[in-house]
Amino acid sequence: MTFDIAMTGFVALYIFMLAGFAGWVIIGNVPAILHTPLMSGSNFVHGIVVVGGLFALFNASTPLEQGVGFFAVLLGAGNAAGGYAVTDRMLAMFKTSDAKPAHPHGHGHGRVHHLKKV
Amino acid sequence: MFTLIPQIVIGGADLIAAFLFLFGLKRMSSPATAPSGIRVAGVGMVAAVLASFLYLFTVDAAARPHLLVNVGLAVTALLVGGAGAWMVGRKVAMTAMPQMVAIYNGMGGGAAGAIAAVELFGGRTQGATQLVVTLLGGCIGAISLSGSVIAWAKLDGLLKAPFRVTGQQVLNGLVFAATVAVGGVIVASALGVEGLGLTTPTWIWVFFALALVFGVLMTLPIGGADMPVVISIYNAFTGLAVGLEGFVLQNPALMIAGMVVGAAGLLLTVLMAKAMNRSVANVLFTNFGTPAKGKPGAIKGSERPVEASDAAIKMRYATSVIIIPGYGLAAARAQQKLYEFVKLLLAAKVSVKFAIHPVAGRMPGQMDVLLAEAGVPYDMIFQLDDINDDFATTDVALVIGANDVVNPAARTDKSSPIFGMPILNADKAGQVYVIKRGQGKGYSGIVNALFYSPNCNMVYGDAQAVLVQMIEAVRGLGAAAA
C-alpha cells in the first residue's frame, strides 16, 4: 500500500459518530408523508455495499472466496438497482393540488392552501 | 507501482459518493425536491461503482492469477443482480412496495454478510479488533438477510399467520447465545487456541448458519400490523452491517453511508414504536403482534350496517369529510377508486382531507405513497398531530380498512392492549362510516369500541367494490340534478 488512509480505533469511531449524527438530523427533518420513499432511498444508499463486494471479489483467490464474493456483488447490485428503481418511481408520484410535480414551495406538506370550503 | 493513482481516484470517487448520498437524502426532506434527491444519490452510486474497478490495479498477489475470472464474475453479478432488481422494481405494484423494500434491504444485508465471509475465509482480517468487527457486521448482515426474507414472505402473503412455538424467546435467546459463542471460537482460533473441534472454515459456516437461523426465528412470530417496526429495524441493521464492513475494508464511503442509514433506520424504528406506544426494547424482545387475549365483554350494543350508497349520499351533502385509510385500502388496491370518489366530493364543494396514522399500512408512510400514486395532491394529506383537532368540527369521518388506529379504547380503556397508543380521533366526527370486509376483528384481534358507538355505521364489503358503489351513487345524484 502506497496511499494509506488508515482508519483505526478512534478515527473510525469519530467517522461513525459524525455519520450517525448526520443521518439522524437529516432524516429527522423528513416529513412523515415521505417516510416510505425515504426508507427506500436510504435502502438504496446502503447499496454502496456493492463497492465492498467488488473489492472482496477482486481480491478473491479461492473458489470459495470467489463464490461468496460473487454472491456479495450480486446481492449488492440488486440492493442498489432495485432501491433506486422503486424510490425514483415513488417520488415521481408526489404532487400538489396545482398538479405541477415540481412545485417550488418547500414545506407544502401538511398544510391545506386552497381547498374549497362551502 | 501502479497503485497510487487508482487509490487516489477511488478515494476521490468514494468521497464524492458519500457527499452526494448525504446531499441527496437532505433533498428528500420535501416532496418538491425529493425526486432530484434520489437522482443525486444515484450519480454518486454510479461513480463509486465505476471507480471501484480500479481496485483491479491494487489486488493482492494471491488474487492476481484469478483476475480475469474475477472480473468476469463481477460484471456478471452486477448485470444479473442490477438488471433483475431494476426490472422487478420498475413494474411491481405500488401496493407491493413494503415487500420490495424488505427484499432489497435483505439483499444489502446479505451482501455485507458475504463480504464478511470472504474476509474471514481468506483470513485477511488483521488483529482482534478487525476480526471482531468483521464478525459483528457479518452477523448483523446475515440476520438482516434472513429476517428480511421472512418479512418479505409475510408481506407478500406467502406466510400467512405469525408462527410461534412455546418458549420462543428462550429458543431465540439460545440461538443468539450460540451465535456469539461460535464467534468467540473463531476469535480464539485466530489467536492461536488449538483443539476447537472443527476447522476454522467450518466454524465460520456454523456462525453464519446460526445468524441466519436467528433472523428467521426473530421475524417469524411477528404479526403483519407490526411490520412498520420490523422493516425499520432491518433497514437499520443493514446500514449498521454495511458501516462495519466498511471499517473492515477501510472504505470510508461504506462507513458513512452505512452509518447514516443505520441512524435513519433507528430513528424510524423509534418513531414507529412511539406511534404504537411501545418502547423499542419491548418491540425487540417480546413477541410483538401477539393477538390480544383480552376480554371484549365491556362493549354494549351492536355494529350497525348501512348501504354504501346511503353513506355516499350523506358525504356528498356534507360540508367536510376526513378520510382515514388503512391497510385494507392497500389490500383491496382501491386507492384509485378512492380518489375518483373524492374528486366527485370535491366537485360538489365538499372539503376533503386525508388523515394518516404513522403506522397505517405495512411500512412507515405506505398510505402516503398509495394516495400519491392515485394522484392525490400531498397538500390534502395530513399526519396525526396536524389533523386530530379537526375531527370534532368535521361532518363525516370515513375509515377505510383501518382498525386499531381509530380505536378509542386506546384513550379510555386501561385494560386494552393498545391503551396509550396515539389514535386518530375519528369517533369525534359527527358521523363515522367504516368500510370493512366483514364483522371480524382487526389484525390485532382487539375489539374496536368505535364500531359500536352511536354515531358509527359499518359498510361491509371489499373496499374497491364499496367505493365503486359510492361513486355510482354520487354520479346518479348528479344525473338526477341535471
XYZ file of C-alpha atoms in Angstrom, chain B residues 213-447:
235
model
C -31.494 -19.050 11.732
C -31.705 -16.332 14.359
C -33.008 -13.841 11.780
C -35.728 -16.313 10.801
C -36.710 -17.069 14.403
C -36.760 -13.402 15.314
C -39.123 -12.481 12.477
C -41.470 -15.466 12.296
C -43.537 -14.612 15.395
C -44.260 -11.061 14.259
C -47.725 -10.112 13.044
C -48.424 -8.060 9.937
C -49.547 -4.945 11.795
C -46.099 -4.652 13.368
C -44.301 -4.735 10.051
C -43.552 -0.983 10.009
C -41.300 -1.552 13.015
C -39.715 -4.671 11.552
C -38.863 -3.061 8.221
C -37.352 -0.077 10.007
C -35.239 -2.279 12.258
C -33.837 -4.330 9.393
C -33.105 -1.156 7.465
C -31.059 -0.005 10.446
C -29.403 -3.439 10.740
C -28.286 -3.490 7.138
C -26.943 0.040 7.417
C -25.003 -0.930 10.516
C -23.631 -4.080 8.870
C -22.522 -2.114 5.800
C -20.863 0.505 8.001
C -18.970 -2.134 9.988
C -17.786 -3.949 6.858
C -16.720 -0.535 5.542
C -14.431 -0.284 8.539
C -13.035 -3.757 7.857
C -12.347 -2.863 4.214
C -11.079 0.570 5.266
C -13.596 2.205 2.955
C -14.978 5.444 4.435
C -17.809 5.705 1.876
C -19.271 2.445 3.159
C -18.736 3.537 6.738
C -20.528 6.841 6.223
C -23.364 5.552 4.034
C -23.915 2.581 6.317
C -23.968 4.581 9.499
C -26.221 7.292 8.038
C -28.714 4.595 7.060
C -28.272 2.897 10.406
C -29.163 6.109 12.206
C -32.057 6.780 9.834
C -33.441 3.290 10.372
C -33.063 3.630 14.126
C -34.900 6.958 14.088
C -37.778 5.487 12.090
C -37.852 2.482 14.414
C -38.173 4.804 17.397
C -40.892 6.834 15.646
C -42.868 3.717 14.744
C -42.524 2.263 18.226
C -43.703 5.567 19.680
C -46.697 5.586 17.349
C -47.649 2.199 18.780
C -46.944 3.304 22.342
C -44.207 0.733 22.781
C -40.579 1.051 23.719
C -38.066 -0.174 21.178
C -36.895 -2.732 23.728
C -40.429 -4.039 24.062
C -40.647 -4.308 20.302
C -37.313 -6.120 20.067
C -37.579 -8.553 22.926
C -41.210 -9.524 23.236
C -43.472 -11.377 20.872
C -44.981 -8.315 19.380
C -48.131 -8.683 17.392
C -49.409 -11.264 19.839
C -53.178 -11.446 19.454
C -54.774 -9.917 22.498
C -56.492 -12.377 24.757
C -58.310 -9.529 26.495
C -61.976 -9.612 27.353
C -64.151 -7.981 24.748
C -67.127 -8.027 27.097
C -67.298 -4.397 28.181
C -68.758 -3.092 24.927
C -72.525 -2.855 24.631
C -74.661 -2.571 21.511
C -74.036 -3.909 18.054
C -72.478 -2.892 14.785
C -74.984 -1.152 12.518
C -74.518 -1.799 8.819
C -75.546 0.726 6.191
C -75.688 0.662 2.401
C -72.693 2.089 0.538
C -74.970 4.377 -1.480
C -76.545 5.894 1.642
C -73.142 6.640 3.116
C -72.000 8.143 -0.188
C -75.001 10.456 -0.410
C -74.522 11.594 3.178
C -70.925 12.509 2.330
C -71.969 14.233 -0.891
C -74.147 16.633 1.100
C -71.682 17.087 3.962
C -69.522 20.176 4.358
C -66.396 18.389 5.441
C -65.104 14.823 5.225
C -61.922 13.307 6.614
C -60.804 10.015 5.148
C -58.706 7.579 7.177
C -57.075 4.919 5.009
C -55.522 1.771 6.431
C -54.006 -1.459 5.219
C -57.418 -2.609 3.952
C -57.218 0.070 1.257
C -53.868 -1.304 0.089
C -55.041 -4.906 0.275
C -58.048 -4.093 -1.912
C -55.896 -1.910 -4.218
C -58.678 0.635 -4.011
C -56.636 3.848 -3.925
C -57.600 4.890 -7.480
C -61.301 4.356 -6.832
C -60.995 6.262 -3.581
C -59.574 9.318 -5.298
C -62.230 9.074 -8.019
C -64.837 9.242 -5.262
C -63.006 12.111 -3.549
C -62.918 14.087 -6.784
C -66.700 13.793 -7.018
C -66.974 15.139 -3.462
C -64.576 17.991 -4.238
C -66.605 18.849 -7.331
C -69.632 19.080 -5.048
C -67.704 21.595 -2.896
C -67.160 19.217 -0.004
C -63.938 19.839 1.920
C -61.965 16.570 1.921
C -58.799 15.765 3.839
C -56.873 12.563 4.338
C -55.668 11.640 7.823
C -52.717 9.268 8.031
C -51.691 7.416 11.154
C -47.914 6.839 11.425
C -48.284 3.058 11.473
C -51.131 2.760 8.969
C -50.242 0.074 6.452
C -47.251 -2.203 6.474
C -44.386 0.265 6.426
C -43.864 3.864 7.528
C -45.673 6.190 5.116
C -47.170 3.456 2.941
C -50.556 5.184 2.763
C -48.981 8.431 1.583
C -47.362 6.610 -1.322
C -50.580 4.860 -2.324
C -52.528 8.118 -2.272
C -49.778 9.803 -4.269
C -49.956 7.001 -6.805
C -53.689 7.575 -7.197
C -52.934 11.252 -7.858
C -53.994 12.739 -4.507
C -52.095 16.046 -4.048
C -49.892 15.866 -0.978
C -51.341 19.053 0.472
C -54.597 17.164 1.053
C -52.770 14.611 3.196
C -52.364 15.283 6.916
C -50.477 13.494 9.655
C -51.945 12.616 13.028
C -50.864 15.663 15.029
C -51.846 18.117 12.313
C -55.405 16.910 11.888
C -56.542 15.338 15.129
C -58.217 18.503 16.406
C -60.225 18.857 13.193
C -62.375 15.766 13.725
C -64.618 17.491 16.272
C -65.688 20.040 13.643
C -65.943 17.555 10.780
C -69.231 16.170 9.492
C -68.103 12.735 8.354
C -65.080 10.557 9.038
C -64.665 7.738 6.517
C -62.494 4.876 7.774
C -61.292 2.517 5.057
C -59.629 -0.700 6.121
C -58.163 0.789 9.284
C -58.961 -0.505 12.740
C -56.662 -0.162 15.756
C -55.535 3.338 14.754
C -59.074 4.643 15.325
C -59.971 2.585 18.395
C -60.998 4.994 21.169
C -60.200 2.290 23.713
C -56.601 3.455 23.327
C -57.659 6.682 25.046
C -60.045 5.360 27.659
C -59.697 1.653 28.422
C -56.704 0.972 30.647
C -57.133 -2.787 30.206
C -56.833 -2.558 26.434
C -53.547 -3.798 24.951
C -53.338 -0.643 22.864
C -54.055 1.733 25.765
C -51.948 4.858 25.395
C -51.311 4.453 21.686
C -51.915 7.742 19.867
C -55.011 7.342 17.688
C -56.907 9.351 15.108
C -59.988 10.808 16.809
C -62.431 9.610 14.176
C -65.061 8.978 16.866
C -65.324 12.737 17.455
C -66.656 13.405 13.962
C -70.394 13.964 13.548
C -70.847 10.711 11.653
C -68.412 7.843 11.117
C -68.539 5.323 8.294
C -66.262 2.304 8.399
C -65.612 0.312 5.249
C -64.613 -3.150 6.380
C -64.543 -6.579 4.796
C -66.637 -8.222 7.440
C -67.599 -8.294 11.068
C -64.384 -9.976 12.167
C -61.834 -8.362 14.418
C -58.869 -6.430 13.091
C -55.367 -7.764 12.666
C -54.517 -7.291 16.312
C -57.678 -9.097 17.393
C -58.776 -6.202 19.589
C -62.445 -5.254 19.636
